[in-house]
mmCIF file of C-alpha atoms and ligand atoms in Angstrom:
data_model
loop_
_atom_site.group_PDB
_atom_site.id
_atom_site.type_symbol
_atom_site.label_atom_id
_atom_site.label_comp_id
_atom_site.label_asym_id
_atom_site.label_seq_id
_atom_site.Cartn_x
_atom_site.Cartn_y
_atom_site.Cartn_z
ATOM 1 C CA MET A 1 62.054 152.036 123.679
ATOM 2 C CA THR A 2 63.600 153.262 120.249
ATOM 3 C CA GLU A 3 66.928 154.645 120.429
ATOM 4 C CA PRO A 4 67.893 158.385 119.866
ATOM 5 C CA LEU A 5 69.122 159.175 116.380
ATOM 6 C CA ALA A 6 73.216 159.740 116.408
ATOM 7 C CA SER A 7 74.257 163.075 115.490
ATOM 8 C CA ALA A 8 77.924 162.305 114.831
ATOM 9 C CA SER A 9 79.675 159.488 113.433
ATOM 10 C CA ARG A 10 82.699 157.644 112.973
ATOM 11 C CA ILE A 11 82.655 155.696 109.839
ATOM 12 C CA LEU A 12 84.737 153.029 108.495
ATOM 13 C CA ALA A 13 84.445 152.474 104.812
ATOM 14 C CA ILE A 14 85.193 150.153 102.025
ATOM 15 C CA GLU A 15 85.476 150.830 98.695
ATOM 16 C CA THR A 16 85.605 148.097 95.977
ATOM 17 C CA SER A 17 83.555 148.701 93.013
ATOM 18 C CA CYS A 18 86.177 148.953 90.095
ATOM 19 C CA ASP A 19 89.976 148.570 90.025
ATOM 20 C CA GLU A 20 90.753 150.542 93.254
ATOM 21 C CA THR A 21 90.826 148.323 96.425
ATOM 22 C CA SER A 22 90.309 151.218 99.328
ATOM 23 C CA ALA A 23 89.555 151.871 102.955
ATOM 24 C CA ALA A 24 89.004 154.906 104.885
ATOM 25 C CA VAL A 25 88.049 156.367 108.638
ATOM 26 C CA VAL A 26 85.744 159.532 108.234
ATOM 27 C CA ASP A 27 84.178 161.685 111.386
ATOM 28 C CA ASN A 28 80.718 163.014 110.398
ATOM 29 C CA GLY A 29 81.047 162.836 106.671
ATOM 30 C CA THR A 30 83.849 165.291 106.587
ATOM 31 C CA THR A 31 86.834 164.919 108.311
ATOM 32 C CA ILE A 32 89.422 162.186 106.963
ATOM 33 C CA LEU A 33 91.194 160.165 109.852
ATOM 34 C CA SER A 34 92.353 157.885 106.822
ATOM 35 C CA ASN A 35 91.863 157.181 103.171
ATOM 36 C CA VAL A 36 94.046 154.394 101.884
ATOM 37 C CA ILE A 37 93.954 153.642 98.322
ATOM 38 C CA ALA A 38 95.629 150.660 96.641
ATOM 39 C CA SER A 39 95.275 151.245 92.583
ATOM 40 C CA GLN A 40 95.536 148.445 90.366
ATOM 41 C CA ILE A 41 96.521 150.598 87.373
ATOM 42 C CA ASP A 42 99.789 149.020 86.518
ATOM 43 C CA LEU A 43 98.282 145.701 86.927
ATOM 44 C CA HIS A 44 95.685 146.905 84.077
ATOM 45 C CA ALA A 45 97.502 148.604 81.703
ATOM 46 C CA GLN A 46 98.793 145.485 80.365
ATOM 47 C CA TYR A 47 95.245 145.009 79.020
ATOM 48 C CA GLY A 48 94.898 148.770 77.887
ATOM 49 C CA GLY A 49 91.761 148.528 80.034
ATOM 50 C CA VAL A 50 90.285 147.193 83.936
ATOM 51 C CA PHE A 51 90.133 143.012 83.401
ATOM 52 C CA PRO A 52 87.461 142.088 86.105
ATOM 53 C CA GLU A 53 88.526 138.814 86.650
ATOM 54 C CA VAL A 54 91.829 140.358 87.611
ATOM 55 C CA ALA A 55 90.460 142.950 89.408
ATOM 56 C CA SER A 56 88.673 140.570 91.773
ATOM 57 C CA ARG A 57 91.450 138.597 92.677
ATOM 58 C CA GLN A 58 93.669 141.330 93.344
ATOM 59 C CA HIS A 59 90.887 143.057 95.608
ATOM 60 C CA VAL A 60 90.959 139.831 97.682
ATOM 61 C CA GLU A 61 94.826 139.825 97.850
ATOM 62 C CA VAL A 62 95.359 143.464 99.518
ATOM 63 C CA ILE A 63 91.584 143.747 101.183
ATOM 64 C CA TYR A 64 92.822 143.107 104.786
ATOM 65 C CA PRO A 65 96.194 144.325 104.672
ATOM 66 C CA VAL A 66 94.550 147.915 103.080
ATOM 67 C CA VAL A 67 91.755 147.857 106.049
ATOM 68 C CA GLU A 68 94.667 147.019 108.624
ATOM 69 C CA GLN A 69 96.471 150.171 107.167
ATOM 70 C CA ALA A 70 93.104 152.563 107.188
ATOM 71 C CA MET A 71 92.978 151.686 110.975
ATOM 72 C CA ARG A 72 96.256 151.989 111.957
ATOM 73 C CA GLU A 73 96.671 155.491 110.418
ATOM 74 C CA ALA A 74 93.269 156.700 111.781
ATOM 75 C CA PHE A 75 94.890 155.594 115.249
ATOM 76 C CA ILE A 76 91.862 154.231 116.504
ATOM 77 C CA GLY A 77 90.298 150.867 117.520
ATOM 78 C CA PHE A 78 87.393 148.846 116.312
ATOM 79 C CA ASP A 79 85.673 150.385 119.425
ATOM 80 C CA ASP A 80 85.994 153.850 118.356
ATOM 81 C CA VAL A 81 83.988 153.020 115.076
ATOM 82 C CA ASP A 82 80.041 153.556 114.951
ATOM 83 C CA CYS A 83 79.386 152.098 111.338
ATOM 84 C CA ILE A 84 80.615 150.071 108.888
ATOM 85 C CA ALA A 85 79.677 150.970 105.107
ATOM 86 C CA VAL A 86 80.577 149.365 101.944
ATOM 87 C CA THR A 87 79.966 150.036 98.278
ATOM 88 C CA ARG A 88 76.910 147.881 97.119
ATOM 89 C CA GLY A 89 76.979 149.177 93.336
ATOM 90 C CA PRO A 90 76.788 150.243 90.508
ATOM 91 C CA GLY A 91 80.224 148.314 89.918
ATOM 92 C CA LEU A 92 82.132 145.275 88.737
ATOM 93 C CA VAL A 93 80.073 142.073 90.497
ATOM 94 C CA GLY A 94 83.299 140.281 91.621
ATOM 95 C CA SER A 95 84.840 143.355 92.820
ATOM 96 C CA LEU A 96 82.118 144.492 95.013
ATOM 97 C CA LEU A 97 81.752 141.199 96.316
ATOM 98 C CA VAL A 98 85.209 141.103 97.514
ATOM 99 C CA GLY A 99 84.315 144.810 99.783
ATOM 100 C CA MET A 100 80.992 143.606 100.834
ATOM 101 C CA ASN A 101 81.866 140.374 102.209
ATOM 102 C CA MET A 102 84.890 141.994 104.248
ATOM 103 C CA ALA A 103 82.061 144.074 105.722
ATOM 104 C CA LYS A 104 79.724 141.986 106.429
ATOM 105 C CA GLY A 105 82.721 140.122 108.232
ATOM 106 C CA LEU A 106 83.564 143.050 109.970
ATOM 107 C CA ALA A 107 79.906 144.010 110.943
ATOM 108 C CA VAL A 108 79.424 140.507 112.822
ATOM 109 C CA ALA A 109 82.941 140.211 114.633
ATOM 110 C CA ARG A 110 82.621 143.634 115.646
ATOM 111 C CA ASN A 111 78.973 143.967 116.262
ATOM 112 C CA LYS A 112 78.842 147.122 114.175
ATOM 113 C CA PRO A 113 76.269 148.796 111.781
ATOM 114 C CA LEU A 114 76.146 148.298 108.252
ATOM 115 C CA LEU A 115 75.458 150.787 105.444
ATOM 116 C CA GLY A 116 75.540 149.313 101.935
ATOM 117 C CA ILE A 117 76.167 153.077 99.352
ATOM 118 C CA ASN A 118 75.598 153.867 96.424
ATOM 119 C CA HIS A 119 79.042 154.535 94.406
ATOM 120 C CA ILE A 120 77.433 157.551 92.637
ATOM 121 C CA GLU A 121 75.928 158.943 95.927
ATOM 122 C CA GLY A 122 80.041 158.569 97.310
ATOM 123 C CA HIS A 123 80.877 160.722 94.064
ATOM 124 C CA ILE A 124 78.692 163.415 94.972
ATOM 125 C CA SER A 125 79.517 163.543 98.669
ATOM 126 C CA SER A 126 83.148 163.495 97.999
ATOM 127 C CA VAL A 127 82.713 167.400 97.797
ATOM 128 C CA TRP A 128 81.794 167.328 101.658
ATOM 129 C CA LEU A 129 85.474 166.137 102.240
ATOM 130 C CA THR A 130 86.416 169.725 101.017
ATOM 131 C CA GLU A 131 87.252 172.572 103.315
ATOM 132 C CA GLU A 132 84.626 174.651 102.155
ATOM 133 C CA ALA A 133 81.949 171.984 103.215
ATOM 134 C CA SER A 134 80.575 174.246 105.626
ATOM 135 C CA ASP A 135 79.439 176.863 103.250
ATOM 136 C CA ILE A 136 77.351 174.355 100.900
ATOM 137 C CA GLU A 137 73.723 175.314 100.088
ATOM 138 C CA PHE A 138 70.835 173.542 97.965
ATOM 139 C CA PRO A 139 70.126 173.271 95.511
ATOM 140 C CA VAL A 140 73.574 172.052 93.882
ATOM 141 C CA VAL A 141 74.099 170.985 90.329
ATOM 142 C CA THR A 142 76.456 167.989 90.264
ATOM 143 C CA LEU A 143 78.150 166.292 87.374
ATOM 144 C CA VAL A 144 79.267 163.056 88.309
ATOM 145 C CA VAL A 145 81.931 162.103 85.621
ATOM 146 C CA SER A 146 84.364 158.753 85.218
ATOM 147 C CA GLY A 147 85.202 155.975 83.853
ATOM 148 C CA GLY A 148 81.818 154.226 84.387
ATOM 149 C CA HIS A 149 79.427 156.894 84.270
ATOM 150 C CA THR A 150 78.644 160.605 83.051
ATOM 151 C CA GLU A 151 75.329 161.780 85.130
ATOM 152 C CA LEU A 152 73.791 165.061 86.191
ATOM 153 C CA TYR A 153 72.018 165.275 89.248
ATOM 154 C CA LEU A 154 70.363 168.202 90.920
ATOM 155 C CA VAL A 155 71.188 167.699 94.485
ATOM 156 C CA LEU A 156 68.034 169.262 96.793
ATOM 157 C CA ASP A 157 69.663 168.102 100.203
ATOM 158 C CA HIS A 158 71.742 165.273 101.685
ATOM 159 C CA GLY A 159 70.628 161.937 100.126
ATOM 160 C CA ARG A 160 67.855 163.852 97.801
ATOM 161 C CA TYR A 161 68.842 163.858 94.112
ATOM 162 C CA GLN A 162 66.984 164.332 91.211
ATOM 163 C CA HIS A 163 68.712 163.100 87.775
ATOM 164 C CA LEU A 164 68.975 165.519 85.198
ATOM 165 C CA GLY A 165 70.332 163.672 82.311
ATOM 166 C CA GLY A 166 73.131 161.300 81.618
ATOM 167 C CA THR A 167 75.519 159.809 78.654
ATOM 168 C CA LEU A 168 73.091 157.523 76.358
ATOM 169 C CA ASP A 169 76.298 155.482 75.134
ATOM 170 C CA ASP A 170 79.785 155.891 76.509
ATOM 171 C CA ALA A 171 80.847 157.200 79.654
ATOM 172 C CA ALA A 172 83.574 160.386 79.220
ATOM 173 C CA GLY A 173 86.279 158.466 81.036
ATOM 174 C CA GLU A 174 85.690 155.848 78.565
ATOM 175 C CA ALA A 175 85.862 158.368 76.032
ATOM 176 C CA PHE A 176 89.394 159.316 77.141
ATOM 177 C CA ASP A 177 90.645 156.249 78.113
ATOM 178 C CA LYS A 178 89.781 154.686 74.402
ATOM 179 C CA VAL A 179 90.866 157.489 72.480
ATOM 180 C CA GLY A 180 94.190 157.426 74.730
ATOM 181 C CA ARG A 181 94.447 153.768 73.234
ATOM 182 C CA LEU A 182 94.141 154.982 69.723
ATOM 183 C CA LEU A 183 96.253 157.858 70.050
ATOM 184 C CA GLY A 184 99.345 154.854 71.692
ATOM 185 C CA LEU A 185 99.194 156.674 74.987
ATOM 186 C CA PRO A 186 99.572 155.096 78.332
ATOM 187 C CA PHE A 187 96.247 153.587 80.196
ATOM 188 C CA PRO A 188 94.593 155.538 81.771
ATOM 189 C CA GLY A 189 93.932 157.830 78.897
ATOM 190 C CA GLY A 190 92.159 160.558 81.032
ATOM 191 C CA PRO A 191 95.673 161.710 82.182
ATOM 192 C CA ALA A 192 97.764 160.757 79.636
ATOM 193 C CA ILE A 193 95.290 162.925 77.667
ATOM 194 C CA ASP A 194 95.094 165.755 79.857
ATOM 195 C CA ALA A 195 98.744 166.068 79.821
ATOM 196 C CA ALA A 196 99.465 165.339 75.679
ATOM 197 C CA ALA A 197 96.722 168.229 75.447
ATOM 198 C CA GLU A 198 98.762 170.735 76.770
ATOM 199 C CA GLY A 199 101.176 171.381 73.964
ATOM 200 C CA GLY A 200 98.401 170.613 71.577
ATOM 201 C CA ASN A 201 96.078 172.934 69.309
ATOM 202 C CA PRO A 202 92.588 172.406 70.653
ATOM 203 C CA LEU A 203 91.146 174.048 67.166
ATOM 204 C CA ALA A 204 93.229 171.607 65.056
ATOM 205 C CA PHE A 205 90.794 169.534 64.439
ATOM 206 C CA LYS A 206 86.642 170.585 64.508
ATOM 207 C CA PHE A 207 85.555 167.276 66.085
ATOM 208 C CA PRO A 208 81.596 167.202 66.705
ATOM 209 C CA ARG A 209 79.659 168.205 69.765
ATOM 210 C CA ALA A 210 76.618 165.906 70.023
ATOM 211 C CA MET A 211 73.466 166.812 71.721
ATOM 212 C CA MET A 212 74.102 170.460 72.087
ATOM 213 C CA GLN A 213 70.256 171.518 71.707
ATOM 214 C CA ARG A 214 68.010 171.922 74.520
ATOM 215 C CA LYS A 215 65.778 169.297 72.988
ATOM 216 C CA HIS A 216 68.120 167.085 73.794
ATOM 217 C CA GLY A 217 67.806 167.953 77.718
ATOM 218 C CA TYR A 218 70.979 166.943 79.957
ATOM 219 C CA ASN A 219 71.869 164.291 77.816
ATOM 220 C CA PHE A 220 75.210 162.900 76.669
ATOM 221 C CA SER A 221 76.581 161.381 73.861
ATOM 222 C CA PHE A 222 80.098 160.613 73.250
ATOM 223 C CA SER A 223 80.560 157.714 70.791
ATOM 224 C CA GLY A 224 80.290 159.857 67.496
ATOM 225 C CA LEU A 225 83.082 162.162 69.131
ATOM 226 C CA LYS A 226 85.120 159.047 69.380
ATOM 227 C CA THR A 227 84.463 157.647 65.999
ATOM 228 C CA ALA A 228 85.737 160.877 64.835
ATOM 229 C CA VAL A 229 88.920 160.451 66.352
ATOM 230 C CA MET A 230 89.332 156.951 65.062
ATOM 231 C CA ARG A 231 88.656 158.293 61.882
ATOM 232 C CA GLN A 232 90.940 160.844 61.889
ATOM 233 C CA SER A 233 94.072 158.910 63.033
ATOM 234 C CA LYS A 234 93.111 156.582 60.132
ATOM 235 C CA GLN A 235 94.288 159.428 57.856
ATOM 236 C CA TYR A 236 98.288 159.001 59.086
ATOM 237 C CA SER A 237 100.060 155.795 57.276
ATOM 238 C CA ARG A 238 102.052 155.252 60.234
ATOM 239 C CA PRO A 239 101.556 155.472 64.539
ATOM 240 C CA GLU A 240 104.456 157.885 64.669
ATOM 241 C CA HIS A 241 103.052 160.420 62.070
ATOM 242 C CA LEU A 242 99.931 160.565 64.679
ATOM 243 C CA PRO A 243 99.638 164.538 65.357
ATOM 244 C CA VAL A 244 99.054 162.999 68.830
ATOM 245 C CA ARG A 245 99.074 166.286 70.835
ATOM 246 C CA ASP A 246 96.739 168.028 68.253
ATOM 247 C CA LEU A 247 94.291 165.258 68.334
ATOM 248 C CA ALA A 248 94.245 165.024 72.392
ATOM 249 C CA ALA A 249 93.734 168.545 72.560
ATOM 250 C CA SER A 250 90.848 168.732 70.045
ATOM 251 C CA PHE A 251 89.346 165.886 71.396
ATOM 252 C CA GLN A 252 89.967 167.021 75.059
ATOM 253 C CA ALA A 253 87.964 170.547 73.691
ATOM 254 C CA ALA A 254 85.152 168.900 72.675
ATOM 255 C CA VAL A 255 84.498 166.644 75.629
ATOM 256 C CA VAL A 256 84.794 169.420 77.683
ATOM 257 C CA GLU A 257 82.391 172.208 75.453
ATOM 258 C CA MET A 258 79.738 169.169 75.677
ATOM 259 C CA LEU A 259 79.977 168.513 79.633
ATOM 260 C CA VAL A 260 80.326 172.254 80.286
ATOM 261 C CA THR A 261 77.113 173.410 78.085
ATOM 262 C CA LYS A 262 74.915 171.182 79.633
ATOM 263 C CA THR A 263 76.194 171.349 83.484
ATOM 264 C CA ALA A 264 75.687 175.565 82.862
ATOM 265 C CA ARG A 265 72.465 175.458 81.630
ATOM 266 C CA ALA A 266 71.570 173.069 84.520
ATOM 267 C CA ALA A 267 72.868 174.832 87.219
ATOM 268 C CA GLU A 268 71.163 178.570 85.355
ATOM 269 C CA ASP A 269 67.595 176.231 84.559
ATOM 270 C CA TYR A 270 67.257 175.139 88.362
ATOM 271 C CA GLY A 271 69.001 178.177 89.984
ATOM 272 C CA ALA A 272 71.439 176.181 91.728
ATOM 273 C CA THR A 273 73.747 177.888 94.121
ATOM 274 C CA ALA A 274 77.207 176.119 92.729
ATOM 275 C CA VAL A 275 78.211 174.043 90.587
ATOM 276 C CA HIS A 276 80.119 170.618 91.927
ATOM 277 C CA LEU A 277 82.503 168.416 89.579
ATOM 278 C CA THR A 278 83.141 164.897 90.420
ATOM 279 C CA GLY A 279 84.283 161.323 89.665
ATOM 280 C CA GLY A 280 87.807 160.481 87.905
ATOM 281 C CA VAL A 281 87.388 162.790 85.034
ATOM 282 C CA SER A 282 86.876 166.206 87.201
ATOM 283 C CA ALA A 283 90.336 165.820 87.686
ATOM 284 C CA ASN A 284 90.930 167.034 83.960
ATOM 285 C CA ARG A 285 92.690 170.822 84.119
ATOM 286 C CA ALA A 286 90.867 171.579 80.704
ATOM 287 C CA LEU A 287 87.280 171.057 82.122
ATOM 288 C CA ARG A 288 88.415 172.853 85.978
ATOM 289 C CA ALA A 289 89.303 175.573 83.817
ATOM 290 C CA ALA A 290 86.219 175.896 81.179
ATOM 291 C CA MET A 291 83.861 175.244 83.746
ATOM 292 C CA VAL A 292 85.035 178.197 86.069
ATOM 293 C CA GLU A 293 84.881 180.691 82.928
ATOM 294 C CA ALA A 294 81.055 179.375 82.193
ATOM 295 C CA VAL A 295 79.273 180.088 85.360
ATOM 296 C CA ASP A 296 79.098 182.849 87.819
ATOM 297 C CA LEU A 297 78.636 180.508 90.467
ATOM 298 C CA PRO A 298 81.424 178.896 93.381
ATOM 299 C CA VAL A 299 82.450 175.536 91.169
ATOM 300 C CA ARG A 300 83.577 173.121 93.523
ATOM 301 C CA VAL A 301 85.778 170.206 92.616
ATOM 302 C CA PRO A 302 87.663 167.958 95.268
ATOM 303 C CA PRO A 303 91.355 167.426 95.308
ATOM 304 C CA PRO A 304 92.192 164.713 92.286
ATOM 305 C CA LEU A 305 92.874 161.876 94.961
ATOM 306 C CA LEU A 306 89.265 162.056 96.193
ATOM 307 C CA CYS A 307 87.573 162.911 92.385
ATOM 308 C CA THR A 308 88.849 159.130 91.393
ATOM 309 C CA ASP A 309 87.279 156.199 93.451
ATOM 310 C CA ASN A 310 88.113 156.422 97.125
ATOM 311 C CA ALA A 311 86.395 154.867 100.377
ATOM 312 C CA ALA A 312 86.567 158.026 102.157
ATOM 313 C CA MET A 313 83.472 159.461 99.562
ATOM 314 C CA ILE A 314 81.659 156.156 100.902
ATOM 315 C CA ALA A 315 82.147 157.020 104.202
ATOM 316 C CA SER A 316 80.727 160.692 103.496
ATOM 317 C CA ALA A 317 77.486 159.495 102.098
ATOM 318 C CA ALA A 318 77.017 157.303 104.961
ATOM 319 C CA HIS A 319 77.156 159.641 107.533
ATOM 320 C CA TRP A 320 73.754 161.467 106.442
ATOM 321 C CA HIS A 321 72.009 157.936 106.232
ATOM 322 C CA PHE A 322 73.851 156.869 109.512
ATOM 323 C CA ILE A 323 72.704 160.322 111.354
ATOM 324 C CA ASN A 324 69.192 159.315 109.784
ATOM 325 C CA GLY A 325 68.862 156.072 111.452
ATOM 326 C CA ARG A 326 69.402 153.742 108.166
ATOM 327 C CA ARG A 327 70.481 150.323 109.096
ATOM 328 C CA ASP A 328 70.901 147.782 106.405
ATOM 329 C CA THR A 329 70.641 144.289 107.113
ATOM 330 C CA LEU A 330 73.429 141.390 106.417
ATOM 331 C CA ALA A 331 70.871 139.944 103.654
ATOM 332 C CA MET A 332 71.890 143.115 101.775
ATOM 333 C CA ASP A 333 73.379 141.657 98.346
ATOM 334 C CA VAL A 334 75.757 144.026 95.916
ATOM 335 C CA PHE A 335 73.582 145.457 93.091
ATOM 336 C CA PRO A 336 76.137 145.809 89.874
ATOM 337 C CA SER A 337 73.494 147.994 88.233
ATOM 338 C CA LEU A 338 72.238 150.102 90.947
ATOM 339 C CA GLN A 339 70.668 153.122 90.356
ATOM 340 C CA LEU A 340 70.531 156.371 92.661
ATOM 341 C CA VAL A 341 67.283 157.791 91.682
HETATM 342 O O1 KG4 B 1 86.236 157.872 89.283
HETATM 343 P P1 KG4 B 1 87.000 156.724 88.743
HETATM 344 O O2 KG4 B 1 88.343 156.456 89.571
HETATM 345 O O3 KG4 B 1 86.584 155.900 88.381
HETATM 346 C C1 KG4 B 1 85.052 155.323 88.064
HETATM 347 O O4 KG4 B 1 84.085 155.313 88.720
HETATM 348 O O5 KG4 B 1 85.087 155.408 86.699
HETATM 349 O O6 KG4 B 1 87.295 157.484 87.144
HETATM 350 C C2 KG4 B 1 88.404 157.138 86.130
HETATM 351 C C3 KG4 B 1 88.664 157.736 85.112
HETATM 352 C C4 KG4 B 1 89.154 157.174 83.604
HETATM 353 O O7 KG4 B 1 88.578 157.086 82.741
HETATM 354 C C5 KG4 B 1 90.284 157.695 83.729
HETATM 355 O O8 KG4 B 1 91.028 158.448 82.313
HETATM 356 C C6 KG4 B 1 89.706 159.361 83.811
HETATM 357 O O9 KG4 B 1 88.713 159.031 84.839
HETATM 358 N N1 KG4 B 1 90.617 160.609 84.363
HETATM 359 C C7 KG4 B 1 90.796 161.722 83.562
HETATM 360 C C8 KG4 B 1 91.596 162.267 84.395
HETATM 361 N N2 KG4 B 1 91.811 161.814 85.573
HETATM 362 C C9 KG4 B 1 91.258 160.778 85.551
HETATM 363 N N3 KG4 B 1 90.219 162.295 82.504
HETATM 364 C C10 KG4 B 1 90.468 163.242 82.018
HETATM 365 N N4 KG4 B 1 91.332 163.966 82.540
HETATM 366 C C11 KG4 B 1 91.939 163.434 83.795
HETATM 367 N N5 KG4 B 1 93.225 164.312 84.353
HETATM 368 ZN ZN1 ZN B 2 83.838 155.899 90.373
#
């Protein structure tokens, strides 16, 4: 006799794909009981970017206390957990392995089912952790825009995605981080540029907007923009002469225009009921404001803590797989270049 499908879930999830060590307990993919995030940003700031070997060592250091804290803050024991979920990819191989081994160890020791989750599906699912989740009707156009990814999806249902387009070179967050370094701003560049741009003139420099015509579909390119900012910065003989605020505001305006134009076009073309912004860059205030302005649809953006990497979003994605009966085996391995569709 096969077991009846579960309709509810309490999932302990682990996320270690990049530079955040996170563990969370989430009920039914929507209600967060705990979401502990140990960020390594300070550790990597001295290198101006994420140093993979340092990242994996730090995950090893903190993974146990982070999982323990997530369980403690949720006020539950392992008997109350239905499933262990873990990010399988995409991400840094050494970092992913730390989370995967921890999850497998827990699944064996506590005799729990195991689910390996795609990190991008986690970002897409982060919207279901917000208060409006019960209102969501499909299809939805979701922009996943982070340090590692800039991808546009049509979400037809939970677990059913159509890839519409994505970046052909740098991710938008990567461009923010590189330009931030160029302007002498602290790492990560995204929040620093967001803040610096506030006092700047977005029209001060006319930076290029790439691939805007329809023939380029829903793809993006940010490397030309990055080069244009670099070229402009070289016009100043001393770093202290750089018009940092104007450069930041003009760069940000170009990124925002590219992201908003393609996302709004996709929403119209596919008759979306809403636009969702997810991933670290969706914490950007100018992007949020411009998207709301551009589309005549609800624009849902999770709070900043759920935009950047966190385990609650992995638990949310895992819920829909869990109630549909999916179970992974202990033979599952990490997959650094895992694709969603
Ligand atoms: O989702 P995330 O935590 O990690 C990846 O999966 O990549 O995203 C991190 C990225 C970084 O590139 C960071 O600079 C960017 O998100 N970011 C922002 C803002 N906050 C974080 N970019 C623009 N504006 C922000 N306010
Ligand atoms: Zn991410």
